């Protein structure tokens, strides 16, 4: 009689759970598993809670998005104050809305921009985009600017990193956040 080693059984249960989340929530977490940080987040949720149903997983995902978006906004606001001397009116809103049939994973927004990412660089890019739009709309401030071209930079994903990207000359200027 062949028995499956315990590690293989747990791994199979984990993969099945991730597939269930994908089907139920419209995510592509299986593809995200190649990213160590996402795999760690999902593995930790699974090890702490087992193969919890999707509605129980959603609050963990929403909190991850909220916390990373808030960290991004707070860090960028401090950087704007330091670089420009301008005081950014508080608060820079990071809003969280409960799941709905149309948004089964809930909704996190920075200003008017949604944050849908699962991995940290995607969340940082989306939060930075929301922060920039808020600065432009509310404070009439274009920030940051490319030191070489004077044009407004845009947050972008380049490989595994969130970077400020200059559209004028098609080059990355630096990381959105320095950790």
PDB file of C-alpha atoms in Angstrom:
ATOM      1  CA  UNK A   1       0.000   0.000   0.000  1.00  0.00           C
ATOM      2  CA  UNK A   2       1.465   3.339  -1.089  1.00  0.00           C
ATOM      3  CA  UNK A   3       1.216   6.217   1.336  1.00  0.00           C
ATOM      4  CA  UNK A   4       1.669   9.862   0.452  1.00  0.00           C
ATOM      5  CA  UNK A   5       4.285  11.665   2.527  1.00  0.00           C
ATOM      6  CA  UNK A   6       2.697  14.335   4.779  1.00  0.00           C
ATOM      7  CA  UNK A   7       4.537  17.190   3.055  1.00  0.00           C
ATOM      8  CA  UNK A   8       3.137  16.227  -0.348  1.00  0.00           C
ATOM      9  CA  UNK A   9      -0.386  16.005   1.070  1.00  0.00           C
ATOM     10  CA  UNK A  10      -0.132  19.474   2.627  1.00  0.00           C
ATOM     11  CA  UNK A  11       1.307  20.855  -0.623  1.00  0.00           C
ATOM     12  CA  UNK A  12      -1.581  19.327  -2.615  1.00  0.00           C
ATOM     13  CA  UNK A  13      -4.134  20.771  -0.181  1.00  0.00           C
ATOM     14  CA  UNK A  14      -2.453  24.181  -0.434  1.00  0.00           C
ATOM     15  CA  UNK A  15      -2.515  24.124  -4.260  1.00  0.00           C
ATOM     16  CA  UNK A  16      -6.184  23.023  -4.236  1.00  0.00           C
ATOM     17  CA  UNK A  17      -7.031  25.860  -1.862  1.00  0.00           C
ATOM     18  CA  UNK A  18      -5.275  28.405  -4.089  1.00  0.00           C
ATOM     19  CA  UNK A  19      -7.252  27.069  -7.107  1.00  0.00           C
ATOM     20  CA  UNK A  20     -10.480  27.433  -5.118  1.00  0.00           C
ATOM     21  CA  UNK A  21      -9.605  31.062  -4.291  1.00  0.00           C
ATOM     22  CA  UNK A  22      -8.827  31.705  -7.965  1.00  0.00           C
ATOM     23  CA  UNK A  23     -12.146  30.291  -9.152  1.00  0.00           C
ATOM     24  CA  UNK A  24     -14.243  31.895  -6.436  1.00  0.00           C
ATOM     25  CA  UNK A  25     -12.633  35.336  -6.349  1.00  0.00           C
ATOM     26  CA  UNK A  26     -11.518  35.822  -9.947  1.00  0.00           C
ATOM     27  CA  UNK A  27      -7.867  36.129  -8.945  1.00  0.00           C
ATOM     28  CA  UNK A  28      -4.842  34.579 -10.622  1.00  0.00           C
ATOM     29  CA  UNK A  29      -3.069  33.497  -7.463  1.00  0.00           C
ATOM     30  CA  UNK A  30      -1.636  30.348  -9.036  1.00  0.00           C
ATOM     31  CA  UNK A  31       0.450  32.504 -11.352  1.00  0.00           C
ATOM     32  CA  UNK A  32       1.389  34.738  -8.399  1.00  0.00           C
ATOM     33  CA  UNK A  33       2.820  31.738  -6.506  1.00  0.00           C
ATOM     34  CA  UNK A  34       6.093  32.123  -8.408  1.00  0.00           C
ATOM     35  CA  UNK A  35       6.639  35.348  -6.435  1.00  0.00           C
ATOM     36  CA  UNK A  36       8.216  34.417  -3.122  1.00  0.00           C
ATOM     37  CA  UNK A  37       6.485  37.226  -1.234  1.00  0.00           C
ATOM     38  CA  UNK A  38       2.986  36.219  -2.446  1.00  0.00           C
ATOM     39  CA  UNK A  39       3.720  32.549  -1.867  1.00  0.00           C
ATOM     40  CA  UNK A  40       4.788  33.439   1.695  1.00  0.00           C
ATOM     41  CA  UNK A  41       1.611  35.456   2.307  1.00  0.00           C
ATOM     42  CA  UNK A  42      -0.630  32.648   1.013  1.00  0.00           C
ATOM     43  CA  UNK A  43       1.368  29.937   2.772  1.00  0.00           C
ATOM     44  CA  UNK A  44       1.140  31.831   6.073  1.00  0.00           C
ATOM     45  CA  UNK A  45      -2.626  32.279   5.670  1.00  0.00           C
ATOM     46  CA  UNK A  46      -3.002  28.583   4.870  1.00  0.00           C
ATOM     47  CA  UNK A  47      -0.806  27.394   7.731  1.00  0.00           C
ATOM     48  CA  UNK A  48      -2.554  29.663  10.240  1.00  0.00           C
ATOM     49  CA  UNK A  49      -6.110  29.019   9.088  1.00  0.00           C
ATOM     50  CA  UNK A  50      -6.164  25.903   6.934  1.00  0.00           C
ATOM     51  CA  UNK A  51      -8.092  25.835   3.682  1.00  0.00           C
ATOM     52  CA  UNK A  52     -10.442  28.588   4.793  1.00  0.00           C
ATOM     53  CA  UNK A  53     -13.364  29.457   2.513  1.00  0.00           C
ATOM     54  CA  UNK A  54     -12.863  32.444   0.198  1.00  0.00           C
ATOM     55  CA  UNK A  55     -15.061  34.807   2.260  1.00  0.00           C
ATOM     56  CA  UNK A  56     -12.737  34.199   5.233  1.00  0.00           C
ATOM     57  CA  UNK A  57      -9.626  34.829   3.130  1.00  0.00           C
ATOM     58  CA  UNK A  58     -10.867  38.134   1.661  1.00  0.00           C
ATOM     59  CA  UNK A  59     -10.361  40.169   4.885  1.00  0.00           C
ATOM     60  CA  UNK A  60      -6.718  39.019   5.003  1.00  0.00           C
ATOM     61  CA  UNK A  61      -6.182  40.133   1.405  1.00  0.00           C
ATOM     62  CA  UNK A  62      -7.978  43.442   2.012  1.00  0.00           C
ATOM     63  CA  UNK A  63      -5.843  44.149   5.086  1.00  0.00           C
ATOM     64  CA  UNK A  64      -2.674  43.353   3.138  1.00  0.00           C
ATOM     65  CA  UNK A  65      -3.704  45.823   0.428  1.00  0.00           C
ATOM     66  CA  UNK A  66      -4.769  48.453   2.956  1.00  0.00           C
ATOM     67  CA  UNK A  67      -1.589  48.216   5.025  1.00  0.00           C
ATOM     68  CA  UNK A  68       0.775  48.364   2.029  1.00  0.00           C
ATOM     69  CA  UNK A  69      -1.224  51.190   0.438  1.00  0.00           C
ATOM     70  CA  UNK A  70      -1.207  53.173   3.705  1.00  0.00           C
ATOM     71  CA  UNK A  71       2.533  52.636   4.131  1.00  0.00           C
ATOM     72  CA  UNK A  72       3.100  53.832   0.556  1.00  0.00           C
ATOM     73  CA  UNK A  73       0.946  56.931   1.006  1.00  0.00           C
ATOM     74  CA  UNK A  74       2.511  57.845   4.350  1.00  0.00           C
ATOM     75  CA  UNK A  75       6.039  57.396   2.993  1.00  0.00           C
ATOM     76  CA  UNK A  76       5.333  59.391  -0.176  1.00  0.00           C
ATOM     77  CA  UNK A  77       3.651  62.221   1.774  1.00  0.00           C
ATOM     78  CA  UNK A  78       6.721  62.503   4.012  1.00  0.00           C
ATOM     79  CA  UNK A  79       8.973  62.497   0.938  1.00  0.00           C
ATOM     80  CA  UNK A  80       6.923  65.270  -0.707  1.00  0.00           C
ATOM     81  CA  UNK A  81       7.191  67.382   2.459  1.00  0.00           C
ATOM     82  CA  UNK A  82      10.938  66.789   2.642  1.00  0.00           C
ATOM     83  CA  UNK A  83      11.614  67.450  -1.052  1.00  0.00           C
ATOM     84  CA  UNK A  84       9.242  70.357  -1.691  1.00  0.00           C
ATOM     85  CA  UNK A  85       8.655  71.903   1.716  1.00  0.00           C
ATOM     86  CA  UNK A  86       4.908  71.721   1.007  1.00  0.00           C
ATOM     87  CA  UNK A  87       2.603  70.424   3.660  1.00  0.00           C
ATOM     88  CA  UNK A  88       0.289  67.813   2.225  1.00  0.00           C
ATOM     89  CA  UNK A  89      -3.189  68.239   3.701  1.00  0.00           C
ATOM     90  CA  UNK A  90      -4.084  65.287   5.835  1.00  0.00           C
ATOM     91  CA  UNK A  91      -5.570  62.840   5.439  1.00  0.00           C
ATOM     92  CA  UNK A  92      -4.591  61.239   2.184  1.00  0.00           C
ATOM     93  CA  UNK A  93      -7.505  58.845   2.055  1.00  0.00           C
ATOM     94  CA  UNK A  94      -6.964  55.111   1.885  1.00  0.00           C
ATOM     95  CA  UNK A  95     -10.497  53.773   1.861  1.00  0.00           C
ATOM     96  CA  UNK A  96     -11.683  50.208   2.296  1.00  0.00           C
ATOM     97  CA  UNK A  97     -15.070  48.962   1.112  1.00  0.00           C
ATOM     98  CA  UNK A  98     -16.552  45.567   1.911  1.00  0.00           C
ATOM     99  CA  UNK A  99     -16.823  42.870  -0.749  1.00  0.00           C
ATOM    100  CA  UNK A 100     -19.756  42.976  -3.134  1.00  0.00           C
ATOM    101  CA  UNK A 101     -20.889  40.657  -5.923  1.00  0.00           C
ATOM    102  CA  UNK A 102     -19.061  42.972  -8.347  1.00  0.00           C
ATOM    103  CA  UNK A 103     -15.913  43.269  -6.191  1.00  0.00           C
ATOM    104  CA  UNK A 104     -15.646  39.887  -4.432  1.00  0.00           C
ATOM    105  CA  UNK A 105     -12.254  40.765  -2.927  1.00  0.00           C
ATOM    106  CA  UNK A 106     -13.488  44.060  -1.538  1.00  0.00           C
ATOM    107  CA  UNK A 107     -12.109  47.386  -2.549  1.00  0.00           C
ATOM    108  CA  UNK A 108      -9.133  49.390  -1.375  1.00  0.00           C
ATOM    109  CA  UNK A 109      -8.706  52.855  -2.891  1.00  0.00           C
ATOM    110  CA  UNK A 110      -6.128  55.599  -2.609  1.00  0.00           C
ATOM    111  CA  UNK A 111      -8.046  58.721  -3.502  1.00  0.00           C
ATOM    112  CA  UNK A 112     -10.119  57.608  -6.473  1.00  0.00           C
ATOM    113  CA  UNK A 113      -7.698  54.917  -7.674  1.00  0.00           C
ATOM    114  CA  UNK A 114      -8.339  51.228  -6.935  1.00  0.00           C
ATOM    115  CA  UNK A 115      -5.675  48.965  -5.467  1.00  0.00           C
ATOM    116  CA  UNK A 116      -6.143  45.452  -6.858  1.00  0.00           C
ATOM    117  CA  UNK A 117      -2.633  44.024  -6.577  1.00  0.00           C
ATOM    118  CA  UNK A 118      -1.656  40.998  -4.559  1.00  0.00           C
ATOM    119  CA  UNK A 119       2.129  41.378  -4.490  1.00  0.00           C
ATOM    120  CA  UNK A 120       3.828  44.353  -2.857  1.00  0.00           C
ATOM    121  CA  UNK A 121       5.204  46.014  -6.027  1.00  0.00           C
ATOM    122  CA  UNK A 122       1.771  45.981  -7.694  1.00  0.00           C
ATOM    123  CA  UNK A 123       0.124  47.434  -4.586  1.00  0.00           C
ATOM    124  CA  UNK A 124       2.836  50.116  -4.264  1.00  0.00           C
ATOM    125  CA  UNK A 125       2.432  51.130  -7.935  1.00  0.00           C
ATOM    126  CA  UNK A 126      -1.356  51.403  -7.634  1.00  0.00           C
ATOM    127  CA  UNK A 127      -1.178  53.307  -4.334  1.00  0.00           C
ATOM    128  CA  UNK A 128       1.465  55.684  -5.725  1.00  0.00           C
ATOM    129  CA  UNK A 129      -0.720  56.317  -8.780  1.00  0.00           C
ATOM    130  CA  UNK A 130      -3.631  57.208  -6.502  1.00  0.00           C
ATOM    131  CA  UNK A 131      -1.401  59.447  -4.392  1.00  0.00           C
ATOM    132  CA  UNK A 132      -0.089  61.256  -7.481  1.00  0.00           C
ATOM    133  CA  UNK A 133      -3.597  61.806  -8.870  1.00  0.00           C
ATOM    134  CA  UNK A 134      -4.690  63.184  -5.524  1.00  0.00           C
ATOM    135  CA  UNK A 135      -1.725  65.579  -5.415  1.00  0.00           C
ATOM    136  CA  UNK A 136      -2.449  66.759  -8.949  1.00  0.00           C
ATOM    137  CA  UNK A 137      -6.221  67.149  -8.482  1.00  0.00           C
ATOM    138  CA  UNK A 138      -6.380  68.416  -4.918  1.00  0.00           C
ATOM    139  CA  UNK A 139      -3.083  70.255  -4.476  1.00  0.00           C
ATOM    140  CA  UNK A 140      -2.200  71.145  -8.108  1.00  0.00           C
ATOM    141  CA  UNK A 141       1.213  69.549  -7.595  1.00  0.00           C
ATOM    142  CA  UNK A 142       2.977  67.393 -10.156  1.00  0.00           C
ATOM    143  CA  UNK A 143       5.418  65.244  -8.240  1.00  0.00           C
ATOM    144  CA  UNK A 144       7.949  63.720  -8.623  1.00  0.00           C
ATOM    145  CA  UNK A 145       9.742  65.218 -11.590  1.00  0.00           C
ATOM    146  CA  UNK A 146      12.482  63.606 -13.648  1.00  0.00           C
ATOM    147  CA  UNK A 147      15.764  65.274 -12.655  1.00  0.00           C
ATOM    148  CA  UNK A 148      16.986  65.044 -16.257  1.00  0.00           C
ATOM    149  CA  UNK A 149      13.861  66.047 -18.206  1.00  0.00           C
ATOM    150  CA  UNK A 150      11.642  67.944 -15.763  1.00  0.00           C
ATOM    151  CA  UNK A 151       8.633  65.851 -16.754  1.00  0.00           C
ATOM    152  CA  UNK A 152       6.304  64.173 -14.307  1.00  0.00           C
ATOM    153  CA  UNK A 153       7.262  60.624 -13.411  1.00  0.00           C
ATOM    154  CA  UNK A 154       4.806  57.752 -13.267  1.00  0.00           C
ATOM    155  CA  UNK A 155       4.883  54.717 -10.992  1.00  0.00           C
ATOM    156  CA  UNK A 156       5.500  51.554 -12.958  1.00  0.00           C
ATOM    157  CA  UNK A 157       6.381  47.933 -12.467  1.00  0.00           C
ATOM    158  CA  UNK A 158       9.788  46.993 -13.803  1.00  0.00           C
ATOM    159  CA  UNK A 159      10.539  43.356 -13.103  1.00  0.00           C
ATOM    160  CA  UNK A 160      10.090  42.735  -9.395  1.00  0.00           C
ATOM    161  CA  UNK A 161      10.240  46.423  -8.420  1.00  0.00           C
ATOM    162  CA  UNK A 162       7.998  49.484  -8.272  1.00  0.00           C
ATOM    163  CA  UNK A 163       9.900  52.354  -9.909  1.00  0.00           C
ATOM    164  CA  UNK A 164       9.375  55.937 -10.959  1.00  0.00           C
ATOM    165  CA  UNK A 165       9.425  55.954 -14.737  1.00  0.00           C
ATOM    166  CA  UNK A 166      10.107  58.917 -17.039  1.00  0.00           C
ATOM    167  CA  UNK A 167       7.886  58.791 -20.124  1.00  0.00           C
ATOM    168  CA  UNK A 168       9.862  61.587 -21.813  1.00  0.00           C
ATOM    169  CA  UNK A 169      12.929  59.405 -22.310  1.00  0.00           C
ATOM    170  CA  UNK A 170      11.581  55.952 -21.494  1.00  0.00           C
ATOM    171  CA  UNK A 171      13.788  55.281 -18.471  1.00  0.00           C
ATOM    172  CA  UNK A 172      13.440  54.277 -14.822  1.00  0.00           C
ATOM    173  CA  UNK A 173      14.577  56.985 -12.410  1.00  0.00           C
ATOM    174  CA  UNK A 174      14.490  55.161  -9.080  1.00  0.00           C
ATOM    175  CA  UNK A 175      12.397  53.092  -6.695  1.00  0.00           C
ATOM    176  CA  UNK A 176       8.977  54.374  -5.604  1.00  0.00           C
ATOM    177  CA  UNK A 177       9.835  53.393  -2.036  1.00  0.00           C
ATOM    178  CA  UNK A 178      13.235  52.846  -0.533  1.00  0.00           C
ATOM    179  CA  UNK A 179      13.083  50.152   2.091  1.00  0.00           C
TER     180      UNK A 179
END
